[in-house]
């Protein structure tokens, strides 16, 4: 059974087979309705915070006010009728009382995509969380603490450029005024776009519900081949590589491609190109990663020398120092290339995340529970953002090709089912 | 007086100050109306051929059928009332009888632009042609042969990728079926776009009116600084460099920017970048020109390795052999870069024009008449296309910065007036 079948048509580009689910676009709105409907169908209390993060609760009666236009499903909390088997034995290992207001266990991930992204990515974590809850309820499991399922807004940052915007805003690591002034490719600000979807830009910022979370476990498809090599369906993350996104603006002078001698040009394209070549070689020799996946060229005519080339550098490395060294070297290359071409270079940091080591005790406990290998990842996640304030762990589900952020991304149904089983086991262990 | 004032607001982007007049877009339609109105205001017979080329006639009563939706101005031919001074003396030097059906003298240029193009470019040639006719009529000059003013369609090729599409179609050097299937960035074909503007795609092809043309003189702003160096307001073209446009499609595999080791990638961007670097260096050392002004990246997300990079190469050189050598070397570089990155390379020729030497007798005669220097150009023009079948010359008007295809393009009012005077003198000389 394909866990993702219920949402497989939403936001899919039939030409490429990839997904185009970007913050607050039509596909994103349809996914929001789907998530709220899943909460309602399970009698889970539902809320959307001011940043667009969606949360469904099992075992917590939420009566927080809801934003306009978001229908409140019937709340069903700990006092709601339970399925049969309520007296299932409490799992061992959960005895320490938790501080008041930090009692809930959070599951979930995100539903948005990169341009032409794959079907699994974050969505697997959301659907697996609901599926695990269904399985636990069917077994009559009664959690000793509230369980929440979240869908974080704009994890990929595909539209406004800042990855994990929803979790960063909710946890206070992204300033609301900065987020609201971010623009998409059509020049619309996040504030405008949220307002057009009936959301109040004034409500953006730290989210109260996060204060209830004592543990976060995010399940995600693996974006690499570690599990293929180890032969396991499920793994536990050790750490997230430090990573960031820098926009390099090379500004020259538009001119005629036919009549302007090479020596009279101020052409930003060769400067950009030399930077890409240098960054690729530096990242390869450092065992790091550098990618230029997005570019904007003005004016963009085939017979006009560009006036400006904007290139986005995504850089990652195994530790903070290695990343800093890579970035220094690449920006140095870019400055030299710009000077050689007679163009101006400006660099803007769009996002930057230090290395994240997940909670050591938690990851060891889950790896032992699941008999799963511990593996690192180069990808950023909401789990990385929340790990600064909440004990956090990640589970990965095997990806046979390792390919991700592409329509070719895949996970076998059997491995997805193993992911659900693992998540259910984690809930039994922790709740 | 700024000759271009009547059309200066049409298609101008107020943010950049540049023009966005592309084949059949709203600005282009408005310019078409303006041209037809200028013909009508002068009592000139007007026609639009099946390719969208517009022609206004002085001294020829055209009653050719007109396409739907194009209002026919009152025709006024050689029998129409003339302004005073009709008996002005015939200029010397025009005695040879011309073959029947090849008697007309054609002036004009084009009104479309590259993205964010300048105000002068081709439009200077169109407005100067009307201004020269006004001056000649005011002097009571009576031409001994019909005079036509043309505005050629889609000279820049900014929308459908093929430069000089209007003159190529009219002269039979671009196949109608190829032109009609060209697509713009939104995937619309030229056939669809023309039909939506009330034009009949079946009418695209060789134009009957061109058979009447015995000489073509195109005035254009200079796109370089030869006239600044020589100290002249007006020059005469010797030749157009051979040039062409090639689309290089580098196809790799989309993947996650964070989790895919450099050595496992099939990333087309570094292959594209290495090609740009190599082409720039080769063109510089060969005294030739290579430009990558347009690019399309899929999927185009900052944290996704691209699946495809399309780069447009505009290449030009002083003679056909030099261009062939440059192109061979650059495509070789591209193939090596693609192989090194594990990506596929496909190359499509979008247009290719051999060197054009303008009619030797005509250019010498005009240079003598105007006491103007003879200068070459690296830019393609409709004059280059027509010169294969019609004795053709070009006049250039001084451009103080040499910058073109940019909002910074400029010509002084006094130099523009000299261009009109020169064009009027050419008409006196040739008609």
PDB file of N, CA and C in Angstrom, chain A residues 263-341:
ATOM      1  N   UNK A 263      37.221  42.673 -24.569  1.00  0.00           N
ATOM      2  CA  UNK A 263      37.998  43.440 -23.589  1.00  0.00           C
ATOM      3  C   UNK A 263      37.253  44.671 -23.099  1.00  0.00           C
ATOM      4  N   UNK A 264      36.164  45.065 -23.786  1.00  0.00           N
ATOM      5  CA  UNK A 264      35.401  46.235 -23.342  1.00  0.00           C
ATOM      6  C   UNK A 264      34.195  45.854 -22.484  1.00  0.00           C
ATOM      7  N   UNK A 265      34.016  44.562 -22.253  1.00  0.00           N
ATOM      8  CA  UNK A 265      32.809  44.115 -21.566  1.00  0.00           C
ATOM      9  C   UNK A 265      32.915  44.230 -20.055  1.00  0.00           C
ATOM     10  N   UNK A 266      31.762  44.364 -19.453  1.00  0.00           N
ATOM     11  CA  UNK A 266      31.651  44.142 -18.007  1.00  0.00           C
ATOM     12  C   UNK A 266      30.547  43.095 -17.848  1.00  0.00           C
ATOM     13  N   UNK A 267      30.903  41.867 -18.218  1.00  0.00           N
ATOM     14  CA  UNK A 267      29.931  40.772 -18.337  1.00  0.00           C
ATOM     15  C   UNK A 267      29.949  39.935 -17.063  1.00  0.00           C
ATOM     16  N   UNK A 268      28.843  39.898 -16.328  1.00  0.00           N
ATOM     17  CA  UNK A 268      28.830  39.140 -15.066  1.00  0.00           C
ATOM     18  C   UNK A 268      28.781  37.621 -15.253  1.00  0.00           C
ATOM     19  N   UNK A 269      28.415  37.134 -16.477  1.00  0.00           N
ATOM     20  CA  UNK A 269      28.244  35.679 -16.640  1.00  0.00           C
ATOM     21  C   UNK A 269      29.562  34.916 -16.501  1.00  0.00           C
ATOM     22  N   UNK A 270      30.645  35.345 -17.144  1.00  0.00           N
ATOM     23  CA  UNK A 270      31.904  34.606 -16.944  1.00  0.00           C
ATOM     24  C   UNK A 270      32.370  34.636 -15.482  1.00  0.00           C
ATOM     25  N   UNK A 271      32.097  35.700 -14.764  1.00  0.00           N
ATOM     26  CA  UNK A 271      32.477  35.756 -13.346  1.00  0.00           C
ATOM     27  C   UNK A 271      31.684  34.735 -12.545  1.00  0.00           C
ATOM     28  N   UNK A 272      30.382  34.674 -12.827  1.00  0.00           N
ATOM     29  CA  UNK A 272      29.544  33.659 -12.182  1.00  0.00           C
ATOM     30  C   UNK A 272      30.072  32.257 -12.511  1.00  0.00           C
ATOM     31  N   UNK A 273      30.346  32.049 -13.803  1.00  0.00           N
ATOM     32  CA  UNK A 273      30.757  30.713 -14.261  1.00  0.00           C
ATOM     33  C   UNK A 273      32.073  30.286 -13.600  1.00  0.00           C
ATOM     34  N   UNK A 274      33.027  31.211 -13.515  1.00  0.00           N
ATOM     35  CA  UNK A 274      34.309  30.875 -12.895  1.00  0.00           C
ATOM     36  C   UNK A 274      34.097  30.518 -11.424  1.00  0.00           C
ATOM     37  N   UNK A 275      33.140  31.172 -10.775  1.00  0.00           N
ATOM     38  CA  UNK A 275      32.838  30.879  -9.372  1.00  0.00           C
ATOM     39  C   UNK A 275      32.266  29.475  -9.215  1.00  0.00           C
ATOM     40  N   UNK A 276      31.368  29.103 -10.130  1.00  0.00           N
ATOM     41  CA  UNK A 276      30.777  27.764 -10.081  1.00  0.00           C
ATOM     42  C   UNK A 276      31.864  26.696 -10.251  1.00  0.00           C
ATOM     43  N   UNK A 277      32.739  26.922 -11.235  1.00  0.00           N
ATOM     44  CA  UNK A 277      33.801  25.951 -11.492  1.00  0.00           C
ATOM     45  C   UNK A 277      34.694  25.804 -10.258  1.00  0.00           C
ATOM     46  N   UNK A 278      35.077  26.934  -9.673  1.00  0.00           N
ATOM     47  CA  UNK A 278      35.971  26.891  -8.507  1.00  0.00           C
ATOM     48  C   UNK A 278      35.284  26.241  -7.310  1.00  0.00           C
ATOM     49  N   UNK A 279      34.024  26.587  -7.075  1.00  0.00           N
ATOM     50  CA  UNK A 279      33.305  26.049  -5.913  1.00  0.00           C
ATOM     51  C   UNK A 279      33.139  24.543  -6.034  1.00  0.00           C
ATOM     52  N   UNK A 280      32.842  24.075  -7.233  1.00  0.00           N
ATOM     53  CA  UNK A 280      32.651  22.640  -7.449  1.00  0.00           C
ATOM     54  C   UNK A 280      33.938  21.882  -7.132  1.00  0.00           C
ATOM     55  N   UNK A 281      35.044  22.418  -7.600  1.00  0.00           N
ATOM     56  CA  UNK A 281      36.315  21.744  -7.376  1.00  0.00           C
ATOM     57  C   UNK A 281      36.722  21.800  -5.903  1.00  0.00           C
ATOM     58  N   UNK A 282      36.505  22.951  -5.273  1.00  0.00           N
ATOM     59  CA  UNK A 282      36.856  23.065  -3.843  1.00  0.00           C
ATOM     60  C   UNK A 282      36.027  22.124  -2.981  1.00  0.00           C
ATOM     61  N   UNK A 283      34.719  22.065  -3.264  1.00  0.00           N
ATOM     62  CA  UNK A 283      33.858  21.199  -2.455  1.00  0.00           C
ATOM     63  C   UNK A 283      34.267  19.743  -2.629  1.00  0.00           C
ATOM     64  N   UNK A 284      34.582  19.356  -3.857  1.00  0.00           N
ATOM     65  CA  UNK A 284      34.966  17.960  -4.114  1.00  0.00           C
ATOM     66  C   UNK A 284      36.233  17.601  -3.347  1.00  0.00           C
ATOM     67  N   UNK A 285      37.231  18.511  -3.374  1.00  0.00           N
ATOM     68  CA  UNK A 285      38.494  18.133  -2.736  1.00  0.00           C
ATOM     69  C   UNK A 285      38.392  18.220  -1.214  1.00  0.00           C
ATOM     70  N   UNK A 286      37.397  18.957  -0.693  1.00  0.00           N
ATOM     71  CA  UNK A 286      37.235  19.068   0.764  1.00  0.00           C
ATOM     72  C   UNK A 286      36.251  18.045   1.311  1.00  0.00           C
ATOM     73  N   UNK A 287      35.669  17.214   0.444  1.00  0.00           N
ATOM     74  CA  UNK A 287      34.633  16.295   0.915  1.00  0.00           C
ATOM     75  C   UNK A 287      33.400  17.038   1.391  1.00  0.00           C
ATOM     76  N   UNK A 288      33.230  18.259   0.883  1.00  0.00           N
ATOM     77  CA  UNK A 288      32.068  19.073   1.250  1.00  0.00           C
ATOM     78  C   UNK A 288      31.105  19.126   0.061  1.00  0.00           C
ATOM     79  N   UNK A 289      30.127  20.037   0.102  1.00  0.00           N
ATOM     80  CA  UNK A 289      29.165  20.141  -0.992  1.00  0.00           C
ATOM     81  C   UNK A 289      28.906  21.591  -1.355  1.00  0.00           C
ATOM     82  N   UNK A 290      28.888  21.866  -2.660  1.00  0.00           N
ATOM     83  CA  UNK A 290      28.557  23.203  -3.161  1.00  0.00           C
ATOM     84  C   UNK A 290      27.679  23.036  -4.386  1.00  0.00           C
ATOM     85  N   UNK A 291      26.579  23.743  -4.406  1.00  0.00           N
ATOM     86  CA  UNK A 291      25.589  23.591  -5.479  1.00  0.00           C
ATOM     87  C   UNK A 291      25.084  24.956  -5.905  1.00  0.00           C
ATOM     88  N   UNK A 292      24.999  25.159  -7.215  1.00  0.00           N
ATOM     89  CA  UNK A 292      24.348  26.350  -7.765  1.00  0.00           C
ATOM     90  C   UNK A 292      23.132  25.867  -8.565  1.00  0.00           C
ATOM     91  N   UNK A 293      22.000  25.791  -7.902  1.00  0.00           N
ATOM     92  CA  UNK A 293      20.813  25.224  -8.548  1.00  0.00           C
ATOM     93  C   UNK A 293      19.832  26.262  -9.029  1.00  0.00           C
ATOM     94  N   UNK A 294      20.066  27.516  -8.670  1.00  0.00           N
ATOM     95  CA  UNK A 294      19.124  28.574  -9.051  1.00  0.00           C
ATOM     96  C   UNK A 294      19.922  29.756  -9.568  1.00  0.00           C
ATOM     97  N   UNK A 295      19.419  30.391 -10.609  1.00  0.00           N
ATOM     98  CA  UNK A 295      20.106  31.529 -11.206  1.00  0.00           C
ATOM     99  C   UNK A 295      19.069  32.478 -11.765  1.00  0.00           C
ATOM    100  N   UNK A 296      19.368  33.759 -11.743  1.00  0.00           N
ATOM    101  CA  UNK A 296      18.497  34.747 -12.384  1.00  0.00           C
ATOM    102  C   UNK A 296      19.401  35.679 -13.179  1.00  0.00           C
ATOM    103  N   UNK A 297      19.083  35.855 -14.465  1.00  0.00           N
ATOM    104  CA  UNK A 297      19.910  36.658 -15.360  1.00  0.00           C
ATOM    105  C   UNK A 297      19.071  37.809 -15.914  1.00  0.00           C
ATOM    106  N   UNK A 298      19.614  39.005 -15.842  1.00  0.00           N
ATOM    107  CA  UNK A 298      18.935  40.161 -16.438  1.00  0.00           C
ATOM    108  C   UNK A 298      19.828  40.776 -17.494  1.00  0.00           C
ATOM    109  N   UNK A 299      19.326  41.254 -18.651  1.00  0.00           N
ATOM    110  CA  UNK A 299      17.928  41.137 -19.050  1.00  0.00           C
ATOM    111  C   UNK A 299      17.537  39.754 -19.543  1.00  0.00           C
ATOM    112  N   UNK A 300      18.473  38.872 -19.840  1.00  0.00           N
ATOM    113  CA  UNK A 300      18.100  37.507 -20.204  1.00  0.00           C
ATOM    114  C   UNK A 300      17.880  37.284 -21.694  1.00  0.00           C
ATOM    115  N   UNK A 301      18.374  38.183 -22.539  1.00  0.00           N
ATOM    116  CA  UNK A 301      18.268  37.992 -23.988  1.00  0.00           C
ATOM    117  C   UNK A 301      19.516  37.303 -24.509  1.00  0.00           C
ATOM    118  N   UNK A 302      19.344  36.420 -25.505  1.00  0.00           N
ATOM    119  CA  UNK A 302      20.489  35.653 -26.005  1.00  0.00           C
ATOM    120  C   UNK A 302      21.525  36.559 -26.667  1.00  0.00           C
ATOM    121  N   UNK A 303      21.107  37.709 -27.203  1.00  0.00           N
ATOM    122  CA  UNK A 303      22.080  38.597 -27.861  1.00  0.00           C
ATOM    123  C   UNK A 303      22.366  39.858 -27.049  1.00  0.00           C
ATOM    124  N   UNK A 304      22.178  39.784 -25.750  1.00  0.00           N
ATOM    125  CA  UNK A 304      22.530  40.902 -24.870  1.00  0.00           C
ATOM    126  C   UNK A 304      23.473  40.412 -23.776  1.00  0.00           C
ATOM    127  N   UNK A 305      24.576  41.103 -23.587  1.00  0.00           N
ATOM    128  CA  UNK A 305      25.446  40.829 -22.447  1.00  0.00           C
ATOM    129  C   UNK A 305      24.633  41.135 -21.190  1.00  0.00           C
ATOM    130  N   UNK A 306      24.602  40.232 -20.219  1.00  0.00           N
ATOM    131  CA  UNK A 306      23.763  40.465 -19.039  1.00  0.00           C
ATOM    132  C   UNK A 306      24.224  41.679 -18.225  1.00  0.00           C
ATOM    133  N   UNK A 307      23.270  42.362 -17.640  1.00  0.00           N
ATOM    134  CA  UNK A 307      23.603  43.420 -16.699  1.00  0.00           C
ATOM    135  C   UNK A 307      23.807  42.835 -15.299  1.00  0.00           C
ATOM    136  N   UNK A 308      23.138  41.702 -15.034  1.00  0.00           N
ATOM    137  CA  UNK A 308      23.271  41.108 -13.699  1.00  0.00           C
ATOM    138  C   UNK A 308      23.039  39.604 -13.746  1.00  0.00           C
ATOM    139  N   UNK A 309      23.835  38.883 -13.004  1.00  0.00           N
ATOM    140  CA  UNK A 309      23.620  37.457 -12.794  1.00  0.00           C
ATOM    141  C   UNK A 309      23.557  37.233 -11.288  1.00  0.00           C
ATOM    142  N   UNK A 310      22.457  36.654 -10.834  1.00  0.00           N
ATOM    143  CA  UNK A 310      22.337  36.279  -9.425  1.00  0.00           C
ATOM    144  C   UNK A 310      22.445  34.762  -9.348  1.00  0.00           C
ATOM    145  N   UNK A 311      23.377  34.281  -8.547  1.00  0.00           N
ATOM    146  CA  UNK A 311      23.535  32.844  -8.382  1.00  0.00           C
ATOM    147  C   UNK A 311      23.360  32.480  -6.916  1.00  0.00           C
ATOM    148  N   UNK A 312      22.663  31.400  -6.671  1.00  0.00           N
ATOM    149  CA  UNK A 312      22.455  30.954  -5.286  1.00  0.00           C
ATOM    150  C   UNK A 312      23.407  29.803  -4.991  1.00  0.00           C
ATOM    151  N   UNK A 313      24.222  29.976  -3.971  1.00  0.00           N
ATOM    152  CA  UNK A 313      25.153  28.935  -3.549  1.00  0.00           C
ATOM    153  C   UNK A 313      24.587  28.217  -2.332  1.00  0.00           C
ATOM    154  N   UNK A 314      24.419  26.909  -2.470  1.00  0.00           N
ATOM    155  CA  UNK A 314      24.064  26.071  -1.327  1.00  0.00           C
ATOM    156  C   UNK A 314      25.341  25.338  -0.937  1.00  0.00           C
ATOM    157  N   UNK A 315      25.838  25.589   0.280  1.00  0.00           N
ATOM    158  CA  UNK A 315      27.106  24.969   0.689  1.00  0.00           C
ATOM    159  C   UNK A 315      26.926  24.241   2.019  1.00  0.00           C
ATOM    160  N   UNK A 316      27.581  23.098   2.128  1.00  0.00           N
ATOM    161  CA  UNK A 316      27.488  22.258   3.331  1.00  0.00           C
ATOM    162  C   UNK A 316      28.821  21.556   3.552  1.00  0.00           C
ATOM    163  N   UNK A 317      29.076  21.249   4.802  1.00  0.00           N
ATOM    164  CA  UNK A 317      30.310  20.522   5.103  1.00  0.00           C
ATOM    165  C   UNK A 317      30.119  19.749   6.405  1.00  0.00           C
ATOM    166  N   UNK A 318      31.081  18.868   6.696  1.00  0.00           N
ATOM    167  CA  UNK A 318      30.955  17.954   7.826  1.00  0.00           C
ATOM    168  C   UNK A 318      30.967  18.622   9.190  1.00  0.00           C
ATOM    169  N   UNK A 319      31.617  19.805   9.295  1.00  0.00           N
ATOM    170  CA  UNK A 319      31.573  20.530  10.564  1.00  0.00           C
ATOM    171  C   UNK A 319      31.653  22.023  10.289  1.00  0.00           C
ATOM    172  N   UNK A 320      31.401  22.802  11.335  1.00  0.00           N
ATOM    173  CA  UNK A 320      31.280  24.251  11.153  1.00  0.00           C
ATOM    174  C   UNK A 320      32.553  24.876  10.586  1.00  0.00           C
ATOM    175  N   UNK A 321      33.699  24.394  11.040  1.00  0.00           N
ATOM    176  CA  UNK A 321      34.955  24.984  10.579  1.00  0.00           C
ATOM    177  C   UNK A 321      35.182  24.675   9.095  1.00  0.00           C
ATOM    178  N   UNK A 322      34.879  23.451   8.710  1.00  0.00           N
ATOM    179  CA  UNK A 322      35.065  23.065   7.305  1.00  0.00           C
ATOM    180  C   UNK A 322      34.153  23.903   6.403  1.00  0.00           C
ATOM    181  N   UNK A 323      32.943  24.160   6.881  1.00  0.00           N
ATOM    182  CA  UNK A 323      32.030  24.969   6.066  1.00  0.00           C
ATOM    183  C   UNK A 323      32.528  26.405   5.957  1.00  0.00           C
ATOM    184  N   UNK A 324      32.997  26.945   7.077  1.00  0.00           N
ATOM    185  CA  UNK A 324      33.508  28.323   7.060  1.00  0.00           C
ATOM    186  C   UNK A 324      34.685  28.444   6.105  1.00  0.00           C
ATOM    187  N   UNK A 325      35.562  27.425   6.119  1.00  0.00           N
ATOM    188  CA  UNK A 325      36.724  27.445   5.226  1.00  0.00           C
ATOM    189  C   UNK A 325      36.294  27.379   3.766  1.00  0.00           C
ATOM    190  N   UNK A 326      35.341  26.483   3.476  1.00  0.00           N
ATOM    191  CA  UNK A 326      34.853  26.354   2.097  1.00  0.00           C
ATOM    192  C   UNK A 326      34.251  27.677   1.630  1.00  0.00           C
ATOM    193  N   UNK A 327      33.419  28.256   2.473  1.00  0.00           N
ATOM    194  CA  UNK A 327      32.739  29.493   2.089  1.00  0.00           C
ATOM    195  C   UNK A 327      33.743  30.617   1.861  1.00  0.00           C
ATOM    196  N   UNK A 328      34.694  30.751   2.776  1.00  0.00           N
ATOM    197  CA  UNK A 328      35.723  31.791   2.605  1.00  0.00           C
ATOM    198  C   UNK A 328      36.428  31.650   1.263  1.00  0.00           C
ATOM    199  N   UNK A 329      36.798  30.414   0.954  1.00  0.00           N
ATOM    200  CA  UNK A 329      37.552  30.186  -0.280  1.00  0.00           C
ATOM    201  C   UNK A 329      36.690  30.492  -1.505  1.00  0.00           C
ATOM    202  N   UNK A 330      35.438  30.055  -1.481  1.00  0.00           N
ATOM    203  CA  UNK A 330      34.565  30.261  -2.653  1.00  0.00           C
ATOM    204  C   UNK A 330      34.269  31.749  -2.832  1.00  0.00           C
ATOM    205  N   UNK A 331      34.035  32.458  -1.751  1.00  0.00           N
ATOM    206  CA  UNK A 331      33.747  33.895  -1.894  1.00  0.00           C
ATOM    207  C   UNK A 331      34.993  34.649  -2.356  1.00  0.00           C
ATOM    208  N   UNK A 332      36.148  34.156  -1.953  1.00  0.00           N
ATOM    209  CA  UNK A 332      37.390  34.731  -2.458  1.00  0.00           C
ATOM    210  C   UNK A 332      37.511  34.513  -3.965  1.00  0.00           C
ATOM    211  N   UNK A 333      37.212  33.295  -4.392  1.00  0.00           N
ATOM    212  CA  UNK A 333      37.228  33.000  -5.833  1.00  0.00           C
ATOM    213  C   UNK A 333      36.259  33.939  -6.557  1.00  0.00           C
ATOM    214  N   UNK A 334      35.083  34.110  -5.972  1.00  0.00           N
ATOM    215  CA  UNK A 334      34.055  34.941  -6.621  1.00  0.00           C
ATOM    216  C   UNK A 334      34.520  36.386  -6.724  1.00  0.00           C
ATOM    217  N   UNK A 335      35.164  36.873  -5.665  1.00  0.00           N
ATOM    218  CA  UNK A 335      35.660  38.255  -5.707  1.00  0.00           C
ATOM    219  C   UNK A 335      36.731  38.423  -6.774  1.00  0.00           C
ATOM    220  N   UNK A 336      37.609  37.442  -6.887  1.00  0.00           N
ATOM    221  CA  UNK A 336      38.647  37.530  -7.918  1.00  0.00           C
ATOM    222  C   UNK A 336      38.034  37.484  -9.307  1.00  0.00           C
ATOM    223  N   UNK A 337      37.067  36.600  -9.490  1.00  0.00           N
ATOM    224  CA  UNK A 337      36.434  36.468 -10.807  1.00  0.00           C
ATOM    225  C   UNK A 337      35.692  37.759 -11.160  1.00  0.00           C
ATOM    226  N   UNK A 338      35.038  38.354 -10.164  1.00  0.00           N
ATOM    227  CA  UNK A 338      34.312  39.602 -10.410  1.00  0.00           C
ATOM    228  C   UNK A 338      35.278  40.715 -10.788  1.00  0.00           C
ATOM    229  N   UNK A 339      36.383  40.798 -10.066  1.00  0.00           N
ATOM    230  CA  UNK A 339      37.368  41.842 -10.359  1.00  0.00           C
ATOM    231  C   UNK A 339      37.930  41.659 -11.765  1.00  0.00           C
ATOM    232  N   UNK A 340      38.205  40.409 -12.131  1.00  0.00           N
ATOM    233  CA  UNK A 340      38.781  40.143 -13.452  1.00  0.00           C
ATOM    234  C   UNK A 340      37.804  40.541 -14.560  1.00  0.00           C
ATOM    235  N   UNK A 341      36.494  40.412 -14.300  1.00  0.00           N
ATOM    236  CA  UNK A 341      35.496  40.721 -15.323  1.00  0.00           C
ATOM    237  C   UNK A 341      35.020  42.171 -15.229  1.00  0.00           C
TER     238      UNK A 341
END
